CSV table of N, CA and C in Angstrom, one decimal:
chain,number,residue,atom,x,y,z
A,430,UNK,N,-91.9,28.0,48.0
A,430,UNK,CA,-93.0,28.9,47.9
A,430,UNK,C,-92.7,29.8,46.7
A,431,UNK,N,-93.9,30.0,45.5
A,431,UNK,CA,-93.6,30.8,44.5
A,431,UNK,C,-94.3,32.4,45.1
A,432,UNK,N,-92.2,33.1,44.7
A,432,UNK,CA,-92.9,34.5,44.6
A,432,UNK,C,-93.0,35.3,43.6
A,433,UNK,N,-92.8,36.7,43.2
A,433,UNK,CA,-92.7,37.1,41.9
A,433,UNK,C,-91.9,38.8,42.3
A,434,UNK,N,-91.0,38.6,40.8
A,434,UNK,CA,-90.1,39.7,41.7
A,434,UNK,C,-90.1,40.7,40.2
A,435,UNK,N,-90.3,42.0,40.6
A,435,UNK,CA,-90.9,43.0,39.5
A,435,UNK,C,-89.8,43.4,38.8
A,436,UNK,N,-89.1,43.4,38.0
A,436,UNK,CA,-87.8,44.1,37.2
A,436,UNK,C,-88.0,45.3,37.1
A,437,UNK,N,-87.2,46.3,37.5
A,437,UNK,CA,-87.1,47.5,37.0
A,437,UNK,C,-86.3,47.6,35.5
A,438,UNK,N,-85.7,47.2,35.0
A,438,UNK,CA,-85.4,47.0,34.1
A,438,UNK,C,-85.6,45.3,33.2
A,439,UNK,N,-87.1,45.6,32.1
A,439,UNK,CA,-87.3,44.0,31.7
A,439,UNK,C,-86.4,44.0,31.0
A,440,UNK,N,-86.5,42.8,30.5
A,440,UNK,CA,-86.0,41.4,29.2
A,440,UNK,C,-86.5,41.0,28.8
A,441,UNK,N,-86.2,40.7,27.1
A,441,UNK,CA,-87.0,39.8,26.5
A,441,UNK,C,-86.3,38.3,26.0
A,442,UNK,N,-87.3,37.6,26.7
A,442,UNK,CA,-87.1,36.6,26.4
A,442,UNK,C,-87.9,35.8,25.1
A,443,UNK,N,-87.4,35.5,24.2
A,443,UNK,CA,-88.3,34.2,23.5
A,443,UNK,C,-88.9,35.4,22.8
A,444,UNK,N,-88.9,36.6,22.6
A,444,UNK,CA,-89.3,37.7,21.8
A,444,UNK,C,-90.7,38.5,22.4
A,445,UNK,N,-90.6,38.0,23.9
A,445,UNK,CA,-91.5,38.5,24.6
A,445,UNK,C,-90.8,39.4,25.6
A,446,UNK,N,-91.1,41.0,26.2
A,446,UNK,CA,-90.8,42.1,27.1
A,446,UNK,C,-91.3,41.0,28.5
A,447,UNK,N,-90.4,40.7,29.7
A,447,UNK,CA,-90.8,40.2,30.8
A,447,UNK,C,-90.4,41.5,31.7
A,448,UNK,N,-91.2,41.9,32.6
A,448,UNK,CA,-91.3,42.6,33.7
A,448,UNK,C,-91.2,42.7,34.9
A,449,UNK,N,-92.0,41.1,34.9
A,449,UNK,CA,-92.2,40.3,36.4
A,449,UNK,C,-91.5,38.9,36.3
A,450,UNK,N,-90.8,38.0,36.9
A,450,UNK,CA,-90.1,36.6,37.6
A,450,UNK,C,-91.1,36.3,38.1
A,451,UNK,N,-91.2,35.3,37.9
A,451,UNK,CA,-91.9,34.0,39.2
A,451,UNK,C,-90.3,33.5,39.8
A,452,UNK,N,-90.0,33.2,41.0
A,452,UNK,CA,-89.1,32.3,41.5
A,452,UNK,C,-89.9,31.1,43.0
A,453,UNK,N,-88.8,30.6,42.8
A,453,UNK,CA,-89.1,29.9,44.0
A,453,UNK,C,-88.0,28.8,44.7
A,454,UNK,N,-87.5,29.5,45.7
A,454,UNK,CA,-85.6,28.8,45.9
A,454,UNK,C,-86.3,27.0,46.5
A,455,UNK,N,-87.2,26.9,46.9
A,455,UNK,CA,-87.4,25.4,47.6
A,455,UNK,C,-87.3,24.4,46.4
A,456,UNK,N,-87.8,25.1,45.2
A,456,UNK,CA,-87.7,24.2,43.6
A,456,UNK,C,-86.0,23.9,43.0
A,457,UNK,N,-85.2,24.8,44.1
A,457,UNK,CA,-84.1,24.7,43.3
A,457,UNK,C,-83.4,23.4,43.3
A,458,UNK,N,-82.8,22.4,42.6
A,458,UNK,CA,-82.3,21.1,42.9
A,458,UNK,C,-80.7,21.0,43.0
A,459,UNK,N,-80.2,20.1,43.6
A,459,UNK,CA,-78.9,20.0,43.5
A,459,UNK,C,-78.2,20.2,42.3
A,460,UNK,N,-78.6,19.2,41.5
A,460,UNK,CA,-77.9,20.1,39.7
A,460,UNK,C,-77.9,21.3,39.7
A,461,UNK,N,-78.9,22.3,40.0
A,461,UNK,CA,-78.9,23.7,39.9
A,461,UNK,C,-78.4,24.2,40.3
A,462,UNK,N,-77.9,23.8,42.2
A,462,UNK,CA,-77.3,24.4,43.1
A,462,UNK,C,-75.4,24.5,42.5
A,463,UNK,N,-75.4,23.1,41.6
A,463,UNK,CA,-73.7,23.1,41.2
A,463,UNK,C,-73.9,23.8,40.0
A,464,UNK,N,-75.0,24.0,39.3
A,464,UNK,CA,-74.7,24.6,38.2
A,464,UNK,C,-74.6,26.1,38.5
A,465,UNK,N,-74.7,26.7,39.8
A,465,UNK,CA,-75.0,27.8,39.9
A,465,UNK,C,-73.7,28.1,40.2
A,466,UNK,N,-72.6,27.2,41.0
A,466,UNK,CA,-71.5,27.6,41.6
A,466,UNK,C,-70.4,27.4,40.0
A,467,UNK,N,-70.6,27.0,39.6
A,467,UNK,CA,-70.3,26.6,37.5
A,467,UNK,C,-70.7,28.1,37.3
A,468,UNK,N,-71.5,28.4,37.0
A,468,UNK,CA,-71.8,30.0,36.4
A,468,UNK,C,-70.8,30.5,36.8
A,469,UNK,N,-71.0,30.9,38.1
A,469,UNK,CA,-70.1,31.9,39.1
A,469,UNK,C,-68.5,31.9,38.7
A,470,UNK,N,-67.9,30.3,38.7
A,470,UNK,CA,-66.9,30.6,38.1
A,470,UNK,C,-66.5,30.8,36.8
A,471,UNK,N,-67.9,30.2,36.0
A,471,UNK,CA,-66.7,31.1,34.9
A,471,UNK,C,-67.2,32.6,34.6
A,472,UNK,N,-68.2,33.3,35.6
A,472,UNK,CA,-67.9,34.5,35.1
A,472,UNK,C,-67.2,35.3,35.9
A,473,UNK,N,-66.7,34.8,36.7
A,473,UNK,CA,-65.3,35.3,37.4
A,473,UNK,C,-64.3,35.1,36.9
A,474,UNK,N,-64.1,33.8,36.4
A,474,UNK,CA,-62.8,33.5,35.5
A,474,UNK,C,-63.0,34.6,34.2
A,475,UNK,N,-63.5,34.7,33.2
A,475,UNK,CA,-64.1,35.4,32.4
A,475,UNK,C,-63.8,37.3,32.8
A,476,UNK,N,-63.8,37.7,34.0
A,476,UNK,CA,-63.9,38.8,34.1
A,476,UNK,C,-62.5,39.1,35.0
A,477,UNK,N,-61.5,38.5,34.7
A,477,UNK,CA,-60.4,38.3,35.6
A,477,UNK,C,-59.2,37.6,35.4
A,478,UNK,N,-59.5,37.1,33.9
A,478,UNK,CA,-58.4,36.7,33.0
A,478,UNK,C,-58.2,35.4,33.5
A,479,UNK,N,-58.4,34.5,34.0
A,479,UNK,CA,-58.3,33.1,34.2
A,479,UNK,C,-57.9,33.3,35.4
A,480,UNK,N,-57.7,34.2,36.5
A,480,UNK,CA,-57.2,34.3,37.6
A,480,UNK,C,-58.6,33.7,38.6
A,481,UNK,N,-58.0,33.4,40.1
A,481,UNK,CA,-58.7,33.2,41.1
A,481,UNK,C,-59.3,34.0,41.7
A,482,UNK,N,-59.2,35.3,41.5
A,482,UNK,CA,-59.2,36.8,42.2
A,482,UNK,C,-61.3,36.3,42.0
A,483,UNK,N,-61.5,37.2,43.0
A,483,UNK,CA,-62.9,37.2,43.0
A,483,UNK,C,-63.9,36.2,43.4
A,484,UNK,N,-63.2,35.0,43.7
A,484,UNK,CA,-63.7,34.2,44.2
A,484,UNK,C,-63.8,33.6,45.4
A,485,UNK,N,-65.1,33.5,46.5
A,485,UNK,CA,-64.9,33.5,47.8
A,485,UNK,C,-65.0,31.8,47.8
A,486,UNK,N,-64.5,31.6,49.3
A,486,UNK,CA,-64.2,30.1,49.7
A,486,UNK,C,-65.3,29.7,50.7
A,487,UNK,N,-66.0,31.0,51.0
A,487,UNK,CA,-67.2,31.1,52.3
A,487,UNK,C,-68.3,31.5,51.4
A,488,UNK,N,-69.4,30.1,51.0
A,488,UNK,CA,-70.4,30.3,50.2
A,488,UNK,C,-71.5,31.5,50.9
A,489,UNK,N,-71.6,31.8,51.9
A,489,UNK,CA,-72.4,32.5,52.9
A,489,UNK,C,-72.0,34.0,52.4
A,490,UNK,N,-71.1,34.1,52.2
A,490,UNK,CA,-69.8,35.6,51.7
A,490,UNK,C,-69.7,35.5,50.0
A,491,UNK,N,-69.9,34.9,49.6
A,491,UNK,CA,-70.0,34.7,48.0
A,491,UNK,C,-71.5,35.2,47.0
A,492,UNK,N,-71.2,36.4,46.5
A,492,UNK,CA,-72.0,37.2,46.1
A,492,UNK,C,-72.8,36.7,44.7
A,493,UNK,N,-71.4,36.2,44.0
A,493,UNK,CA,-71.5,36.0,42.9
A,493,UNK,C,-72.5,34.2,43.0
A,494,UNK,N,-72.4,33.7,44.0
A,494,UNK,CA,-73.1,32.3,44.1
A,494,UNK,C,-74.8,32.8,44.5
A,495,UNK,N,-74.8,33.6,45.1
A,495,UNK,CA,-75.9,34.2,45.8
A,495,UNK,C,-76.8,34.3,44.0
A,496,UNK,N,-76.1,35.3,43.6
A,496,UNK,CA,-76.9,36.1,41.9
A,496,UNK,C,-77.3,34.8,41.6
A,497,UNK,N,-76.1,33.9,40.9
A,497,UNK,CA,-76.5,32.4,40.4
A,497,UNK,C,-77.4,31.1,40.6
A,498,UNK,N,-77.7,31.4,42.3
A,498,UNK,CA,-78.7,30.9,42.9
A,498,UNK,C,-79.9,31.5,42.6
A,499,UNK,N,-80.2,32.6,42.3
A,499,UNK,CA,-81.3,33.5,42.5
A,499,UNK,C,-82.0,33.0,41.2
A,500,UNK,N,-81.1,33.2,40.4
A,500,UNK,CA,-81.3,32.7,38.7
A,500,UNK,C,-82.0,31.3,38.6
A,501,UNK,N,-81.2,30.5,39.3
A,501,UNK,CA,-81.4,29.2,39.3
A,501,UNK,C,-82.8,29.2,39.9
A,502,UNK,N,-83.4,29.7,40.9
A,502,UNK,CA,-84.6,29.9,41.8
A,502,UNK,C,-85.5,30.2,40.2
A,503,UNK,N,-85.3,31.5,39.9
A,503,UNK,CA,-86.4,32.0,38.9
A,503,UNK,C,-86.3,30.7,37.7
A,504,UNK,N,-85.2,30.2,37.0
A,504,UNK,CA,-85.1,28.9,36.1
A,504,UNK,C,-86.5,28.2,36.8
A,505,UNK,N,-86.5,27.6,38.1
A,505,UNK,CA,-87.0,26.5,38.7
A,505,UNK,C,-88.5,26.7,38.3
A,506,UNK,N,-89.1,28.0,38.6
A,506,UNK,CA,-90.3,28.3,38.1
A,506,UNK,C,-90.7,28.7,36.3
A,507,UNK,N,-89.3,29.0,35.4
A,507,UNK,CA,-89.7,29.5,34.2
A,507,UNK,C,-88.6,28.8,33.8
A,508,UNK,N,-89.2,27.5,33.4
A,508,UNK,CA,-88.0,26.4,32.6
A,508,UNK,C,-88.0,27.0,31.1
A,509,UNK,N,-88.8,27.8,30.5
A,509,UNK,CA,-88.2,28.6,29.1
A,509,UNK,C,-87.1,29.4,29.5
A,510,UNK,N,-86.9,29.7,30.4
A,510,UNK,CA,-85.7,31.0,30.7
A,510,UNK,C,-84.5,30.2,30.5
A,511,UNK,N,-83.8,30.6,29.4
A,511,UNK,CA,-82.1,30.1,30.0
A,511,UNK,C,-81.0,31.3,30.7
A,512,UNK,N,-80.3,30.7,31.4
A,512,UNK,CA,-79.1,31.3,32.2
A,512,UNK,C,-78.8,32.8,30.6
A,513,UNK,N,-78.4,32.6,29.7
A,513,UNK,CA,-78.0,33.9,29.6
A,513,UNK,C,-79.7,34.6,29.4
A,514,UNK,N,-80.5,34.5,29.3
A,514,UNK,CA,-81.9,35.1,29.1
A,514,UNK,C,-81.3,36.0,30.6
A,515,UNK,N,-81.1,35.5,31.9
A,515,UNK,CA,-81.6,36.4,32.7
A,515,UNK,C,-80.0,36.9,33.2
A,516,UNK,N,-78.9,36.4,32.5
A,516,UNK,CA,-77.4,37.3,32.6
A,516,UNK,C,-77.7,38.6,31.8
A,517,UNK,N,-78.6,39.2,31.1
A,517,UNK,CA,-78.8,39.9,30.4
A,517,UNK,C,-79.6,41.4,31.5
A,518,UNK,N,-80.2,40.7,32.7
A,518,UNK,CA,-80.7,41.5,33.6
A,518,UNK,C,-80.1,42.7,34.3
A,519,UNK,N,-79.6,43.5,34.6
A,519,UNK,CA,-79.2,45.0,34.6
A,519,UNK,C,-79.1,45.2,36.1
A,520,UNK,N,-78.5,46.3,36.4
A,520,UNK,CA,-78.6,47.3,37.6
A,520,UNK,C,-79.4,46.6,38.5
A,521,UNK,N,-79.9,47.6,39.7
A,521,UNK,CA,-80.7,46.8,40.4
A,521,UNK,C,-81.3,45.5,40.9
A,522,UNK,N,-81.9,45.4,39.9
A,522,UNK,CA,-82.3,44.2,39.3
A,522,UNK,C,-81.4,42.9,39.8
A,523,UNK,N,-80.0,43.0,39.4
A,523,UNK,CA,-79.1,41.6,40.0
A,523,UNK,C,-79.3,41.9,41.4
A,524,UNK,N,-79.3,43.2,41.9
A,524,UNK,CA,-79.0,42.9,43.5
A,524,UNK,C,-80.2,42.2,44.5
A,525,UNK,N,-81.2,42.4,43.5
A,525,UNK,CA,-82.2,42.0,44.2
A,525,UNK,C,-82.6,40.2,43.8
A,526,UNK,N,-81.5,39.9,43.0
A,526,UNK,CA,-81.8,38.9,43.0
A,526,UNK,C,-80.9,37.9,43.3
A,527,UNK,N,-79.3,38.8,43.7
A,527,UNK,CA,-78.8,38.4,44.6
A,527,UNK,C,-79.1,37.9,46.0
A,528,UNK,N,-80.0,39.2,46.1
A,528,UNK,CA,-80.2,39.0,47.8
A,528,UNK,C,-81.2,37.3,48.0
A,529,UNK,N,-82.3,37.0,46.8
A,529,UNK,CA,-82.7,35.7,46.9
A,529,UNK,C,-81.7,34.6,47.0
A,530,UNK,N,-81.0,34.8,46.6
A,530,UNK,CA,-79.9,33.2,46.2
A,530,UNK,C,-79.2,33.6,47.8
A,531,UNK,N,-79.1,34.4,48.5
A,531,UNK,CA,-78.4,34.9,49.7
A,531,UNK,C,-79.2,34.6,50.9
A,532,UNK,N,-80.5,35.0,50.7
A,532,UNK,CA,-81.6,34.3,51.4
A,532,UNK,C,-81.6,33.2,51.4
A,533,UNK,N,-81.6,32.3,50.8
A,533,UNK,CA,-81.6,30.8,50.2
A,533,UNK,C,-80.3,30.3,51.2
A,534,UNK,N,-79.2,30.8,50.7
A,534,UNK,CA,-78.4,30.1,51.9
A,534,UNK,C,-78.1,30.5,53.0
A,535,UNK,N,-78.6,31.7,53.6
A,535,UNK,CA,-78.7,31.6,55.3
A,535,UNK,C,-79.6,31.2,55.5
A,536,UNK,N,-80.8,30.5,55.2
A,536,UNK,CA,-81.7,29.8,56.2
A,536,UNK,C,-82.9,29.1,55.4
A,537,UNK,N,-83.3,28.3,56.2
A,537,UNK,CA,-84.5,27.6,55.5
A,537,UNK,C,-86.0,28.6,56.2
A,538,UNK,N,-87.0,28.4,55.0
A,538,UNK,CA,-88.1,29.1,55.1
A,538,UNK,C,-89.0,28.1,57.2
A,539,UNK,N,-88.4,27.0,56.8
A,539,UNK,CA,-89.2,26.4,58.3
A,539,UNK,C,-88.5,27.0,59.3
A,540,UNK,N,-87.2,27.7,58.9
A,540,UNK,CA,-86.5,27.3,60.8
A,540,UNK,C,-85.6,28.7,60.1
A,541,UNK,N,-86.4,30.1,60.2
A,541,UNK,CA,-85.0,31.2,60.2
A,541,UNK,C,-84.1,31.6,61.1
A,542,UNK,N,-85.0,31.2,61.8
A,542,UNK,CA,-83.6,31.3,63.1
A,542,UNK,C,-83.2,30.3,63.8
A,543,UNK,N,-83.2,29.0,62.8
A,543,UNK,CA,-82.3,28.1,63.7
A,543,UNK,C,-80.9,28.0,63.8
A,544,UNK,N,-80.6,28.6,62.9
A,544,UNK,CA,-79.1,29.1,63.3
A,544,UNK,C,-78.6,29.5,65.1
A,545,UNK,N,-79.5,30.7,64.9
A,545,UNK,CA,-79.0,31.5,66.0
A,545,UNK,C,-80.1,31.0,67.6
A,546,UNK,N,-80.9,30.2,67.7
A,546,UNK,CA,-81.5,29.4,68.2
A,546,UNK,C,-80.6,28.4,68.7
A,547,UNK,N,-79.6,27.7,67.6
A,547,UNK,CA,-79.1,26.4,68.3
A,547,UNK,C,-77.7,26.9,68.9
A,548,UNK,N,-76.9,28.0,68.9
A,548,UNK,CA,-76.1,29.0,69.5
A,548,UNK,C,-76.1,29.3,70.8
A,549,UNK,N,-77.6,29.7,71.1
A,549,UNK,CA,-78.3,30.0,72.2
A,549,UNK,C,-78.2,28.9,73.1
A,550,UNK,N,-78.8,27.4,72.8
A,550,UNK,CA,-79.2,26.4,73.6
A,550,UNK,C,-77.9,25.7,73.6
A,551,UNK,N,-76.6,26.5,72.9
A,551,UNK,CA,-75.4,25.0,73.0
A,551,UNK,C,-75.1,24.7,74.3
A,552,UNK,N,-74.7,23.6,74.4
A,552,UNK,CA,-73.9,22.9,75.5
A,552,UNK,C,-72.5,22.9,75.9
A,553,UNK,N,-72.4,23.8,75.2
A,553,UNK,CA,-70.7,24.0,74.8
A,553,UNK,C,-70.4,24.7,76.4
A,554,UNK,N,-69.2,24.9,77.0
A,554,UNK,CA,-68.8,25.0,78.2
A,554,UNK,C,-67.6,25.9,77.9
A,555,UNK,N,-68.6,27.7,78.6
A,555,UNK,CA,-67.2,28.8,78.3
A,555,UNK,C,-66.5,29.2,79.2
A,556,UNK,N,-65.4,28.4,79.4
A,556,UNK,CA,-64.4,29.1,80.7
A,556,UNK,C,-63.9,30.7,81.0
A,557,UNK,N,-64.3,31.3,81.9
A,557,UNK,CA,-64.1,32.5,82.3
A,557,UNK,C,-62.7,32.3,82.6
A,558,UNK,N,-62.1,33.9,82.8
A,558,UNK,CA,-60.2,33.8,83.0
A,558,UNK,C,-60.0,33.5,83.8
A,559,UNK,N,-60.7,33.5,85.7
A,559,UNK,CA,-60.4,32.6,86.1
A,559,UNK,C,-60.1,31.5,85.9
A,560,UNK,N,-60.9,30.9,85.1
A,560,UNK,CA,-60.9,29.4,85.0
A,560,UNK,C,-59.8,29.0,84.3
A,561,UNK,N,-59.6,29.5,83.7
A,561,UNK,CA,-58.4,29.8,82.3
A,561,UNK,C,-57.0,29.4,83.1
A,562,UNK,N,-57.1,30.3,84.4
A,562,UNK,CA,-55.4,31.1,85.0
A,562,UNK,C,-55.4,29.7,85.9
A,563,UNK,N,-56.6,29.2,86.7
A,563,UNK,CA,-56.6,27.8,87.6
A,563,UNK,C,-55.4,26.9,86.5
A,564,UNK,N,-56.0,26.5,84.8
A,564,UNK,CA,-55.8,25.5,84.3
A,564,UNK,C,-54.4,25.3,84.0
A,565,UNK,N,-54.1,27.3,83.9
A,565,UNK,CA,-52.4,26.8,83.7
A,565,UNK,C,-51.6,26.9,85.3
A,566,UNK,N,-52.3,27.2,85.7
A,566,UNK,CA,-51.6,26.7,87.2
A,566,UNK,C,-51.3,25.4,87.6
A,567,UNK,N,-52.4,24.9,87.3
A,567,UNK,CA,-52.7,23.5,87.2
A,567,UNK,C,-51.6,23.0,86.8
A,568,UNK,N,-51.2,23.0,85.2
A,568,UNK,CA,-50.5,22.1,84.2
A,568,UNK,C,-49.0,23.0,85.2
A,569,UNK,N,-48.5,23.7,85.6
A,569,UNK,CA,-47.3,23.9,86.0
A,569,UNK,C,-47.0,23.4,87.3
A,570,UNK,N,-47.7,23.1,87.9
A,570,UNK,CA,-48.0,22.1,88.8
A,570,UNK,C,-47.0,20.3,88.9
């Protein structure tokens, strides 16, 4: 679903002042999705001398994939924009468009809480400490 997200600080792109994004993360495609986790590292690598520092292993926890997704989201609707057109975006501005690419991978627009929905309804079987102190009784047995 296309939204539009207002810059507090614009860009010009293409020799035009932009103010306002169109994005839209459902447009984003798998190429984009690796090209986004590609950004991330090398402007981590880039800002950390070739080191691993800064780089999370938990995409959910990974900030820097969140911004790169966001990007990727607003690309999907403004195929003139390239990646450094909107690296050029400022203050505020990245956080809020962090938080899209971060939105994007905790949940899908059909099912936001199916996460924490299918948690709820598990089948999973949680032994209390009784149950616990039976089992090692049991095994010494």
């Amino acid at each position: 679903m296309q939204n539009t997200l207002e810059l507090y600080n614009p860009i010009t792109v293409d020799g035009k002042l932009i103010s306002k994004v169109t994005y839209d993360t459902e447009k984003v495609t798998a190429q984009q999705f690796a090209q986004a986790d590609a950004y991330k590292l090398r402007a981590a690598r880039s800002s950390t001398a070739g080191t691993m520092a800064g780089i999370s292993g938990a995409f959910e926890i990974d900030y820097g994939l969140h911004l790169y997704l966001g990007f990727q989201a607003i690309i999907a609707e403004n195929p003139n924009f390239a990646m450094e057109d909107l690296e050029r975006i400022t203050g505020s501005d990245l956080v809020n468009i962090m938080r899209i690419g971060r939105n994007f991978i905790s949940a899908s627009p059909e099912a936001p809480n199916s996460l924490q929905e299918n948690s709820e309804n598990s089948s999973e079987i949680t032994l209390k400490p009784t149950d616990a102190v039976s089992m090692n009784s049991a095994k010494a047995d």
